[in-house]
Amino acid sequence: MKQKTKGEQTGTFRDIAFAVKTLIQASPRFIFGGIVTMTAYWFFTAYVQEVLFLKKLLEIITEGGTFRDFMGLLLMFCVAALLAKGTDCLGDYFSSVGGKVVYKKLNEKIFRKAAEVDIECYENPEFYDVYKRATEILTDDIYHGVQFAVAEMVSGTFSGIFLIGYVATVDPKLLLILLSVAAVVAVQGRKNRLLYQRDREMTPNKRQKSYVQRVVFLRDYAKDMRTSDIYRVMQKRFHDAIDANRAVIGKYGPKLALFEVFAGVAAEVVPVVVTYSYAAYRFIVKRNLKVADFSVLMTAINNIKDVVRDVSGSFADLQERALYFRNLKQFLAYESHVVSGEREAGTLETLEFRNVTFTYPGAEKPSLQNVSLSITAGETVAVVGKNGAGKSTFVKLLLRFYDPDEGEILWNGVNLKEYDLASVRKQIGTVFQDYKVFALTVNENVLCRECENEQDRKDSEQAMRASGAYTKVSTLPNGADTVLTREFDDKGAGLSGGEQQKIAAARMFARPFALAVLDEPSSALDPIAEYKMYESLLKATENKTVVYISHRLSSAVLSDKIFVFDAGTVTESGTHDELTAKGGLYASMFAMQASAYRETGEEETS
Amino acid sequence: MKKTEKTQHSIPSNIRYIMKLMFSISPGMVLMDIGLHILNRLPSKLVSVIGIRYIIDEVQGGGDTAKIIGAVALIAGIMLAASVLNALGYELYIRKEQENLYRGIHAKLYEKAVSLDLAAYDNSSFYSDFILAVETSSENIQFILGQVRNYVTEILSFIIISSVLLSIDWVCLVIVLVFVLAFIPVGRKTGTLQMQRREAATEKHRRSDYFARIFYLPEYAGETRMNGITPLLMKRFSQSADEITKTQKKYVKKLDILFFLQDASVQVVGFMLVLTGYIGYRTIVSKTMSAGDFVATFNGAVQIGSAVMYLTVYAIRNFTERSKMIEKYRTFLACPVTMKDGAHEAECGEPETIELKNVSFTYPGNETPSLKNVSMTLRPGEKIALVGYNGAGKTTLTNLLLRLYDVSNGEIRIGGRDIRNETIASHRNRFAAVFQDFKIFGATVGENVALSPDYDEKRVMDALRHAGFRKELPNGTETVLLREFSDDGMMLSGGEEQKIAIARAFYKKCPYVILDEPSANLDPVSEYELNRSMAEAAKEKTVIFISHRLSTTRHADRIFMMENGEIVESGTHEELMAQNGKYAYMFRLQAEKYTEK
């Protein structure tokens, strides 16, 4: 147990060191500016102004100094004060600007990593949580918090030394008061643990509350909220969460109150009362305390107390916030499983899955089991099957979002893993079911880079004509230079799902590709748009290799090969005619879908 | 404040409103919070002025031991009481009451949110504006309470310390006030600058946060890996981050100069030089001031300075800023609901005739109507299909039927009664609706199917079976879906989610069913089965079906082909095919591959 806490301790220090190092690397101005500001402020206020200044002036007054001495000292202090204030402001300027530089640099670091990690990271809740917490550093609260805590610790220690030094010159015994303060710091750890426990117990309720809030306010849920009683479910959840929180707070309340009473008495009441009693004793009984010392002693003790409290509080804050940096460290240290190989991939000639088995991390059952199939360049291949049969997994492995657990995928006869990842992906054009457009101009959305010259514009236009997006785009106020989405441009174009899908599809045509992977590209489209997209995809991919995934079996009819997936394996393969003749799953699925389309076809009775 | 619009409330009005609201939810908490704060803060402020002065003077004037001990004991007593009461009150009462406050504030918002017209969501500023205000409302409201108690404390400390200073030497008070008051405009200016900086930063951050989101959200991960857009996104992010830094520089430079000016003038020149010089003169040269007075005046000046600064600058700034949020909260709660309840309770019994008469509708903020002069009559128990291009107005039509919006022109009648004559709840209760963009809730399977906290277990299971849902449920209808609350919540695939949504239509006992693209995520087998069981279960009901898959709509009693907000063709499948118009064209396109042989 002891061992473990020790390990945790060093872990914490390492986190703190990492946090500070990361911030200094991002912008030295940020941390150092913060320290300078805070030190200038604290040292000046807590020591120079409230203690030294008053003490010196009072000494002149009570020991019969002249007014000239008094004013001389006063002026000296004023100059010192101006310097301190100036330093304070300058430091603030640097740290405020530095803060934004940190925001930029850290984000860039995170983005670069995010762009490179495996897709798995996004699907693995644990890792995703690490990512999430790492990004939370960029909320002001965390990284400014670290800066603030570091600055406060440095400046607190610095002014603390001077204050303690002063009190010691009056009477070292007085420092015993610090024991009382130290006792509070000592139990602070236990109280923090208690608080942490309490907060953790409330976390599920907090999640519940924020979920209810989201459901109640987001447009996505608005229709269901209005046409059903689901609001009552949410309402109940909400009240349950609040009641649960109250119970947790009630449970911890007495213990925390005890800590607070102790802390209040030991850190606030005892120092004041003891100092007063002590001073009164020396004043009255011994008659050997200077007025100057008496007047500032109180302030000095008070400031020491504040400094100790703040420094220990800062340390606790720092520990807590450094945890987020631990997540950043983990995130940055993540090593992708999908590692790029060395070889430059040649133009696709053959693609083969050989006994490929794959289980998603954390899943029990494999999603693909012993899948073998081969595709030759120039073929159009349809992949069909029921929901959850493994079609999308097949695509993910093909794109190397994941690597197979067993078996291999061969590109021109060589294991896919041996190739440079970029050289493979460059050859693959994709249109996904969950198309995405970005808050960029249409041209940028299509080209996936800035549109630099006339040639780029032409390429983009051609690609959009191929996908059918151009008809709509040409009607936009700024044509292909219109910014999409209203994310941050109120004049941005909000397109319908179908139009967005066409723009996403145009990306594929904007660059050369050897293999097209189309994952349900037409699910958002109306029949005519679907037909047109299908036609244009077909035309544009002539002589190209195409892997087409769709529930619409009509798209399978003309393909050179059909692979039927069922429960993670390929159960049938062949041409439409072959499979229909075979009378298996494909034949029955096709018959079902086709029955309703046949003009004369009556549905078979069941 | 001068810029406030006519409709807005003044800051004091907003504060009063919030204090009243809090008081009505938890009067005990409000009073205790303010009381404890004063008890906790005021004594230490006073001790540094009155206490020290008293003791120094007492000692220098000979020193009555009993009096000094009495003073120390009094201070000790007050501090002890304050400390203990504060700890107990906060941990045992206030902290718990804060949850109740949260409950009260949010319950009000939620009630309002669900009663709002759907049209309110079409207003894009509604999102950016109100949602933010709503999300931060309890935080803002508690902040106001914090400010109010600070305000009261500072006023008290100002009054008491000023009168002490006044009793020592009125000139001191004048010096303090002159310097502090002279710099109020500067303080105000910094307040405004800080506010402007925050606003400018929020605007700029919106942009940079968007790019952060793209890298963060899983749904973009595949796309960004395949299409090489990452460098462009990175570049755009850097640009917006640089903008942020630039804005920051601009404001911070001004702010720091003002801070310096203010500190140098008030604290250094005012307090350290002029005031201290004056009291030094009186103590040393004219000997009209005691050492105790000297200390008390000096400490008092610092306290008054911060009190006045707070009262005139910081408090105003904080109140002004939060008042804007409170304003939004109030505006939200006062947001008019244009859709009015009718007087009549609609019955949820047998289907009746649904009649649309010359219905037109334009979405708020749009110019072109989404529906133009649509008339149709649905006989009881009829199965009709709406087909057509994306954006033809099919979903809009169902929105109007459900009275999620009111028609702009024309009327909708059910059983001869205008649906606006029914109460909204009773009208909507007659429908079961599966929306195209249906949502699964972080709740149990039972609640998800019944869309209600109370449900019949057996009927839920039946409905699931009808919908073709076959996944095993470890806890039956109690199985929790999604991982919103519990990490062992069940995650479903798109197809399974769709089946849950469909099960809702099977579950609900009602005469009318609306199905908007119910089979979009289903494989051919599930789709086929769905069509079957729907036909079976909805035998007695009026069903309105929207689908892009014309195979599913083919067997409808009547098909309405829509285009640009109008019904262009209607009739049975056979009639429409014979008509050889748009529907026939569309059907043949889709059927082509299936029927080629």
mmCIF file of C-alpha atoms in Angstrom, chain A residues 276-513:
data_model
loop_
_atom_site.group_PDB
_atom_site.id
_atom_site.type_symbol
_atom_site.label_atom_id
_atom_site.label_comp_id
_atom_site.label_asym_id
_atom_site.label_seq_id
_atom_site.Cartn_x
_atom_site.Cartn_y
_atom_site.Cartn_z
ATOM 1 C CA TYR A 276 -2.728 38.709 19.428
ATOM 2 C CA SER A 277 -2.268 37.003 22.766
ATOM 3 C CA TYR A 278 1.445 36.773 22.252
ATOM 4 C CA ALA A 279 1.764 40.389 21.223
ATOM 5 C CA ALA A 280 -0.436 41.518 24.056
ATOM 6 C CA TYR A 281 1.674 39.507 26.475
ATOM 7 C CA ARG A 282 4.939 41.060 25.327
ATOM 8 C CA PHE A 283 3.381 44.438 25.097
ATOM 9 C CA ILE A 284 1.823 44.483 28.497
ATOM 10 C CA VAL A 285 3.736 42.097 30.655
ATOM 11 C CA LYS A 286 7.205 42.234 29.184
ATOM 12 C CA ARG A 287 6.845 45.632 27.598
ATOM 13 C CA ASN A 288 9.487 44.772 25.041
ATOM 14 C CA LEU A 289 7.612 44.675 21.717
ATOM 15 C CA LYS A 290 7.957 47.565 19.343
ATOM 16 C CA VAL A 291 4.768 49.099 18.032
ATOM 17 C CA ALA A 292 6.145 48.686 14.545
ATOM 18 C CA ASP A 293 6.574 44.972 15.016
ATOM 19 C CA PHE A 294 3.232 44.503 16.672
ATOM 20 C CA SER A 295 1.368 46.240 13.851
ATOM 21 C CA VAL A 296 2.886 44.246 11.086
ATOM 22 C CA LEU A 297 3.274 40.969 12.925
ATOM 23 C CA MET A 298 -0.389 40.292 12.533
ATOM 24 C CA THR A 299 -0.256 41.016 8.823
ATOM 25 C CA ALA A 300 2.900 38.979 8.388
ATOM 26 C CA ILE A 301 1.436 35.939 10.131
ATOM 27 C CA ASN A 302 -1.726 36.365 8.148
ATOM 28 C CA ASN A 303 0.212 36.556 4.908
ATOM 29 C CA ILE A 304 2.309 33.538 5.789
ATOM 30 C CA LYS A 305 -0.858 31.660 6.458
ATOM 31 C CA ASP A 306 -2.265 32.727 3.074
ATOM 32 C CA VAL A 307 0.948 31.865 1.336
ATOM 33 C CA VAL A 308 1.082 28.407 2.870
ATOM 34 C CA ARG A 309 -2.555 27.826 2.033
ATOM 35 C CA ASP A 310 -2.136 29.049 -1.513
ATOM 36 C CA VAL A 311 1.038 27.119 -2.153
ATOM 37 C CA SER A 312 -0.440 23.895 -0.854
ATOM 38 C CA GLY A 313 -3.663 24.593 -2.688
ATOM 39 C CA SER A 314 -1.691 25.261 -5.840
ATOM 40 C CA PHE A 315 0.126 22.036 -5.431
ATOM 41 C CA ALA A 316 -3.170 20.182 -5.157
ATOM 42 C CA ASP A 317 -4.454 21.995 -8.247
ATOM 43 C CA LEU A 318 -1.274 21.248 -10.060
ATOM 44 C CA GLN A 319 -1.559 17.568 -9.258
ATOM 45 C CA GLU A 320 -5.104 17.482 -10.474
ATOM 46 C CA ARG A 321 -4.393 19.349 -13.676
ATOM 47 C CA ALA A 322 -1.202 17.484 -14.373
ATOM 48 C CA LEU A 323 -3.375 14.386 -14.674
ATOM 49 C CA TYR A 324 -4.690 15.804 -17.907
ATOM 50 C CA PHE A 325 -1.145 16.089 -19.108
ATOM 51 C CA ARG A 326 -0.631 12.447 -18.247
ATOM 52 C CA ASN A 327 -3.361 11.793 -20.764
ATOM 53 C CA LEU A 328 -1.619 13.986 -23.279
ATOM 54 C CA LYS A 329 1.560 12.047 -22.707
ATOM 55 C CA GLN A 330 -0.240 8.753 -23.205
ATOM 56 C CA PHE A 331 -1.904 10.084 -26.285
ATOM 57 C CA LEU A 332 1.319 11.325 -27.813
ATOM 58 C CA ALA A 333 3.064 8.105 -26.871
ATOM 59 C CA TYR A 334 0.484 5.985 -28.625
ATOM 60 C CA GLU A 335 2.127 3.746 -31.130
ATOM 61 C CA SER A 336 -0.008 2.886 -34.083
ATOM 62 C CA HIS A 337 -0.496 -0.790 -34.742
ATOM 63 C CA VAL A 338 -1.053 -0.038 -38.342
ATOM 64 C CA VAL A 339 2.508 0.795 -39.279
ATOM 65 C CA SER A 340 3.497 2.030 -42.660
ATOM 66 C CA GLY A 341 5.849 -0.222 -44.605
ATOM 67 C CA GLU A 342 8.726 0.810 -46.835
ATOM 68 C CA ARG A 343 7.773 -0.320 -50.284
ATOM 69 C CA GLU A 344 6.143 1.987 -52.746
ATOM 70 C CA ALA A 345 2.909 0.329 -53.862
ATOM 71 C CA GLY A 346 2.688 -0.239 -57.583
ATOM 72 C CA THR A 347 -0.503 0.335 -59.517
ATOM 73 C CA LEU A 348 -3.087 -2.182 -58.434
ATOM 74 C CA GLU A 349 -3.163 -5.370 -60.431
ATOM 75 C CA THR A 350 -4.553 -7.873 -57.995
ATOM 76 C CA LEU A 351 -5.964 -7.669 -54.517
ATOM 77 C CA GLU A 352 -6.410 -10.766 -52.445
ATOM 78 C CA PHE A 353 -7.737 -11.576 -48.981
ATOM 79 C CA ARG A 354 -6.232 -14.835 -47.807
ATOM 80 C CA ASN A 355 -7.809 -16.505 -44.765
ATOM 81 C CA VAL A 356 -8.380 -13.165 -43.112
ATOM 82 C CA THR A 357 -9.784 -13.234 -39.599
ATOM 83 C CA PHE A 358 -10.420 -10.119 -37.595
ATOM 84 C CA THR A 359 -11.917 -9.369 -34.204
ATOM 85 C CA TYR A 360 -12.470 -5.813 -33.068
ATOM 86 C CA PRO A 361 -10.478 -5.002 -29.948
ATOM 87 C CA GLY A 362 -12.674 -5.771 -26.976
ATOM 88 C CA ALA A 363 -15.203 -7.738 -28.990
ATOM 89 C CA GLU A 364 -15.789 -11.378 -28.280
ATOM 90 C CA LYS A 365 -16.811 -12.663 -31.642
ATOM 91 C CA PRO A 366 -14.727 -12.119 -34.761
ATOM 92 C CA SER A 367 -16.281 -9.816 -37.306
ATOM 93 C CA LEU A 368 -14.500 -11.533 -40.158
ATOM 94 C CA GLN A 369 -13.639 -15.188 -40.133
ATOM 95 C CA ASN A 370 -11.336 -16.838 -42.553
ATOM 96 C CA VAL A 371 -12.287 -14.630 -45.449
ATOM 97 C CA SER A 372 -10.613 -15.370 -48.728
ATOM 98 C CA LEU A 373 -11.381 -13.570 -51.948
ATOM 99 C CA SER A 374 -9.552 -11.998 -54.799
ATOM 100 C CA ILE A 375 -10.129 -9.042 -57.046
ATOM 101 C CA THR A 376 -8.380 -8.345 -60.322
ATOM 102 C CA ALA A 377 -7.754 -4.850 -61.630
ATOM 103 C CA GLY A 378 -10.572 -3.598 -63.792
ATOM 104 C CA GLU A 379 -13.251 -5.653 -62.087
ATOM 105 C CA THR A 380 -16.378 -4.262 -60.573
ATOM 106 C CA VAL A 381 -17.099 -6.098 -57.370
ATOM 107 C CA ALA A 382 -20.266 -5.944 -55.309
ATOM 108 C CA VAL A 383 -20.205 -6.794 -51.646
ATOM 109 C CA VAL A 384 -23.628 -7.639 -50.276
ATOM 110 C CA GLY A 385 -25.088 -9.122 -47.143
ATOM 111 C CA LYS A 386 -27.277 -8.448 -44.149
ATOM 112 C CA ASN A 387 -26.680 -5.800 -41.531
ATOM 113 C CA GLY A 388 -23.678 -6.726 -39.429
ATOM 114 C CA ALA A 389 -22.424 -9.398 -41.809
ATOM 115 C CA GLY A 390 -18.946 -7.859 -41.979
ATOM 116 C CA LYS A 391 -19.109 -5.756 -45.132
ATOM 117 C CA SER A 392 -17.901 -2.542 -43.501
ATOM 118 C CA THR A 393 -15.208 -4.425 -41.621
ATOM 119 C CA PHE A 394 -14.021 -5.810 -44.912
ATOM 120 C CA VAL A 395 -13.673 -2.268 -46.221
ATOM 121 C CA LYS A 396 -11.853 -1.100 -43.097
ATOM 122 C CA LEU A 397 -9.276 -3.821 -43.493
ATOM 123 C CA LEU A 398 -8.927 -3.092 -47.171
ATOM 124 C CA LEU A 399 -8.200 0.569 -46.424
ATOM 125 C CA ARG A 400 -5.835 -0.543 -43.649
ATOM 126 C CA PHE A 401 -7.783 1.186 -40.940
ATOM 127 C CA TYR A 402 -7.149 -2.103 -39.163
ATOM 128 C CA ASP A 403 -4.807 -4.980 -39.833
ATOM 129 C CA PRO A 404 -6.056 -8.564 -39.849
ATOM 130 C CA ASP A 405 -5.458 -10.717 -36.780
ATOM 131 C CA GLU A 406 -4.822 -13.729 -38.935
ATOM 132 C CA GLY A 407 -4.282 -14.256 -42.614
ATOM 133 C CA GLU A 408 -3.076 -11.597 -44.995
ATOM 134 C CA ILE A 409 -4.176 -9.088 -47.538
ATOM 135 C CA LEU A 410 -2.091 -9.111 -50.673
ATOM 136 C CA TRP A 411 -1.716 -6.160 -53.022
ATOM 137 C CA ASN A 412 -0.123 -7.346 -56.255
ATOM 138 C CA GLY A 413 0.851 -10.470 -54.369
ATOM 139 C CA VAL A 414 2.674 -8.640 -51.581
ATOM 140 C CA ASN A 415 1.364 -8.215 -48.062
ATOM 141 C CA LEU A 416 -0.327 -4.851 -47.744
ATOM 142 C CA LYS A 417 1.629 -4.170 -44.568
ATOM 143 C CA GLU A 418 4.890 -3.976 -46.486
ATOM 144 C CA TYR A 419 3.813 -0.964 -48.460
ATOM 145 C CA ASP A 420 4.129 2.635 -47.597
ATOM 146 C CA LEU A 421 0.677 3.440 -46.245
ATOM 147 C CA ALA A 422 0.317 6.683 -48.145
ATOM 148 C CA SER A 423 1.253 5.057 -51.426
ATOM 149 C CA VAL A 424 -1.602 2.576 -51.013
ATOM 150 C CA ARG A 425 -4.251 4.997 -49.810
ATOM 151 C CA LYS A 426 -3.337 7.421 -52.573
ATOM 152 C CA GLN A 427 -4.548 4.873 -55.061
ATOM 153 C CA ILE A 428 -7.886 4.346 -53.386
ATOM 154 C CA GLY A 429 -10.802 6.661 -53.919
ATOM 155 C CA THR A 430 -13.563 6.358 -51.342
ATOM 156 C CA VAL A 431 -17.130 7.447 -50.924
ATOM 157 C CA PHE A 432 -18.504 6.640 -47.509
ATOM 158 C CA GLN A 433 -22.023 6.237 -46.322
ATOM 159 C CA ASP A 434 -21.472 8.856 -43.617
ATOM 160 C CA TYR A 435 -20.176 11.496 -45.991
ATOM 161 C CA LYS A 436 -18.689 14.595 -44.455
ATOM 162 C CA VAL A 437 -18.264 18.041 -45.839
ATOM 163 C CA PHE A 438 -15.999 20.590 -44.207
ATOM 164 C CA ALA A 439 -16.477 24.249 -43.423
ATOM 165 C CA LEU A 440 -14.276 25.176 -46.343
ATOM 166 C CA THR A 441 -15.047 26.353 -49.860
ATOM 167 C CA VAL A 442 -16.606 23.922 -52.294
ATOM 168 C CA ASN A 443 -13.389 23.743 -54.279
ATOM 169 C CA GLU A 444 -11.363 23.017 -51.189
ATOM 170 C CA ASN A 445 -13.844 20.368 -50.196
ATOM 171 C CA VAL A 446 -13.432 18.671 -53.519
ATOM 172 C CA LEU A 447 -9.694 19.105 -54.001
ATOM 173 C CA CYS A 448 -8.865 18.604 -50.329
ATOM 174 C CA ARG A 449 -6.272 21.333 -50.658
ATOM 175 C CA GLU A 450 -6.316 24.999 -51.509
ATOM 176 C CA CYS A 451 -7.521 25.921 -54.942
ATOM 177 C CA GLU A 452 -4.516 27.708 -56.345
ATOM 178 C CA ASN A 453 -4.981 28.246 -60.025
ATOM 179 C CA GLU A 454 -7.214 27.897 -63.025
ATOM 180 C CA GLN A 455 -6.208 24.288 -63.519
ATOM 181 C CA ASP A 456 -7.343 23.459 -59.983
ATOM 182 C CA ARG A 457 -10.671 25.086 -60.626
ATOM 183 C CA LYS A 458 -11.128 23.096 -63.789
ATOM 184 C CA ASP A 459 -10.186 19.853 -62.083
ATOM 185 C CA SER A 460 -12.625 20.552 -59.322
ATOM 186 C CA GLU A 461 -15.401 21.409 -61.741
ATOM 187 C CA GLN A 462 -14.801 18.271 -63.730
ATOM 188 C CA ALA A 463 -14.901 16.164 -60.587
ATOM 189 C CA MET A 464 -18.186 17.755 -59.562
ATOM 190 C CA ARG A 465 -19.683 17.167 -62.954
ATOM 191 C CA ALA A 466 -18.714 13.535 -62.645
ATOM 192 C CA SER A 467 -20.432 13.160 -59.274
ATOM 193 C CA GLY A 468 -23.430 15.260 -60.196
ATOM 194 C CA ALA A 469 -22.657 17.978 -57.662
ATOM 195 C CA TYR A 470 -22.048 20.711 -60.188
ATOM 196 C CA THR A 471 -25.653 21.452 -61.058
ATOM 197 C CA LYS A 472 -26.334 22.635 -57.530
ATOM 198 C CA VAL A 473 -22.935 24.216 -56.935
ATOM 199 C CA SER A 474 -23.268 26.401 -60.010
ATOM 200 C CA THR A 475 -26.375 27.978 -58.484
ATOM 201 C CA LEU A 476 -24.598 29.023 -55.273
ATOM 202 C CA PRO A 477 -23.915 32.749 -54.878
ATOM 203 C CA ASN A 478 -20.151 32.341 -55.099
ATOM 204 C CA GLY A 479 -20.223 29.172 -57.136
ATOM 205 C CA ALA A 480 -17.430 26.824 -56.239
ATOM 206 C CA ASP A 481 -15.895 29.430 -53.948
ATOM 207 C CA THR A 482 -18.870 29.354 -51.618
ATOM 208 C CA VAL A 483 -18.049 28.227 -48.113
ATOM 209 C CA LEU A 484 -20.009 25.183 -47.041
ATOM 210 C CA THR A 485 -21.896 24.823 -43.765
ATOM 211 C CA ARG A 486 -22.836 27.651 -41.446
ATOM 212 C CA GLU A 487 -20.293 26.650 -38.817
ATOM 213 C CA PHE A 488 -18.810 30.088 -38.657
ATOM 214 C CA ASP A 489 -19.941 31.812 -41.759
ATOM 215 C CA ASP A 490 -23.563 32.859 -41.726
ATOM 216 C CA LYS A 491 -23.389 33.236 -45.468
ATOM 217 C CA GLY A 492 -22.170 29.669 -45.825
ATOM 218 C CA ALA A 493 -24.266 27.307 -47.878
ATOM 219 C CA GLY A 494 -26.281 24.712 -45.993
ATOM 220 C CA LEU A 495 -26.768 21.921 -48.493
ATOM 221 C CA SER A 496 -29.114 18.978 -48.277
ATOM 222 C CA GLY A 497 -27.744 15.566 -47.396
ATOM 223 C CA GLY A 498 -27.913 14.419 -50.991
ATOM 224 C CA GLU A 499 -25.979 17.428 -52.288
ATOM 225 C CA GLN A 500 -23.366 17.027 -49.593
ATOM 226 C CA GLN A 501 -22.958 13.414 -50.561
ATOM 227 C CA LYS A 502 -22.349 14.409 -54.164
ATOM 228 C CA ILE A 503 -19.644 16.837 -53.105
ATOM 229 C CA ALA A 504 -18.038 14.168 -50.981
ATOM 230 C CA ALA A 505 -18.190 11.837 -53.969
ATOM 231 C CA ALA A 506 -16.538 14.450 -56.157
ATOM 232 C CA ARG A 507 -13.404 14.175 -54.016
ATOM 233 C CA MET A 508 -12.803 10.791 -55.470
ATOM 234 C CA PHE A 509 -12.776 12.117 -59.006
ATOM 235 C CA ALA A 510 -10.528 15.045 -58.239
ATOM 236 C CA ARG A 511 -7.476 12.874 -58.143
ATOM 237 C CA PRO A 512 -6.323 9.784 -59.974
ATOM 238 C CA PHE A 513 -7.198 6.523 -58.335
#
